[in-house]
Short mmCIF file of C-alpha atoms in Angstrom, two decimals:
data_model
loop_
_atom_site.label_atom_id
_atom_site.label_comp_id
_atom_site.label_asym_id
_atom_site.label_seq_id
_atom_site.Cartn_x
_atom_site.Cartn_y
_atom_site.Cartn_z
CA SER A 284 -21.89 68.71 -31.70
CA SER A 285 -19.58 65.83 -30.66
CA ASP A 286 -19.99 67.12 -27.09
CA LEU A 287 -23.57 65.91 -26.88
CA PRO A 288 -24.05 62.73 -24.83
CA PHE A 289 -25.54 59.55 -26.65
CA ILE A 290 -27.92 58.86 -23.83
CA CYS A 291 -29.36 61.08 -21.10
CA HIS A 292 -31.23 59.76 -18.03
CA THR A 293 -34.21 61.48 -16.60
CA ASP A 294 -35.31 62.01 -13.12
CA HIS A 295 -38.95 60.85 -14.04
CA LYS A 296 -40.66 58.65 -16.52
CA ILE A 297 -41.43 60.33 -19.89
CA SER A 298 -44.92 60.15 -20.99
CA VAL A 299 -46.21 59.79 -24.49
CA GLU A 300 -47.64 63.31 -24.02
CA ASP A 301 -44.15 64.59 -23.12
CA VAL A 302 -42.78 63.07 -26.40
CA GLU A 303 -45.51 64.56 -28.31
CA TYR A 304 -44.99 68.08 -26.82
CA ILE A 305 -41.26 67.76 -27.77
CA LEU A 306 -41.85 66.71 -31.28
CA SER A 307 -44.46 69.53 -31.81
CA SER A 308 -41.91 72.29 -31.02
CA HIS A 309 -40.64 73.87 -34.18
CA TYR A 310 -39.22 77.03 -32.70
CA ASN A 311 -42.30 78.90 -34.18
CA GLU A 312 -42.21 82.67 -33.69
CA THR A 313 -38.79 82.48 -31.79
CA PRO A 314 -35.40 83.67 -32.95
CA TYR A 315 -34.51 80.08 -33.89
CA ASP A 316 -37.41 79.69 -36.30
CA PRO A 317 -35.88 78.58 -39.55
CA PHE A 318 -38.68 80.07 -41.57
CA SER A 319 -38.94 83.44 -39.74
CA ARG A 320 -37.67 86.67 -40.85
CA GLY A 321 -34.94 86.66 -38.07
CA HIS A 322 -31.26 86.92 -38.40
CA GLU A 323 -29.71 84.16 -40.41
CA ASP A 324 -27.06 83.30 -37.62
CA THR A 325 -29.82 82.51 -35.14
CA LYS A 326 -32.19 80.87 -37.63
CA THR A 327 -29.75 78.03 -38.41
CA LEU A 328 -28.29 77.72 -34.77
CA PHE A 329 -30.73 74.95 -33.94
CA ARG A 330 -32.79 72.55 -35.91
CA PRO A 331 -36.06 71.13 -34.70
CA ILE A 332 -36.74 67.43 -34.45
CA SER A 333 -39.71 67.79 -36.53
CA MET A 334 -40.22 70.44 -39.15
CA ASN A 335 -43.46 72.36 -39.52
CA ARG A 336 -44.04 70.67 -42.73
CA THR A 337 -43.73 67.06 -41.34
CA GLN A 338 -46.92 65.29 -42.57
CA ASN A 339 -46.62 62.10 -40.63
CA SER A 340 -44.91 61.01 -37.45
CA HIS A 341 -45.49 58.30 -34.95
CA VAL A 342 -44.95 57.91 -31.12
CA LEU A 343 -44.84 54.31 -30.11
CA GLN A 344 -45.06 53.10 -26.49
CA ILE A 345 -43.40 49.68 -25.86
CA ARG A 346 -44.55 47.99 -22.61
CA ASN A 347 -43.49 44.69 -21.34
CA ASP A 348 -46.47 44.26 -19.03
CA VAL A 349 -48.97 43.69 -22.01
CA LYS A 350 -49.68 40.11 -23.05
CA ASN A 351 -49.48 39.26 -26.68
CA ASN A 352 -52.94 38.72 -28.40
#
């Protein structure tokens, strides 16, 4: 949707574990699971960031307080 903001600010720091949790959500066993036997209207309403068949993904943490080697 064009109504979604480009940037959202959080009220706390986001950890690597937070990002991993978000990326691991595929809507499994919910009405929005694209591979379930649910109703077609809800199955395609949302698309997860990662699919359940994603083989490789990376979470990079960039920190400015670490010195170069």
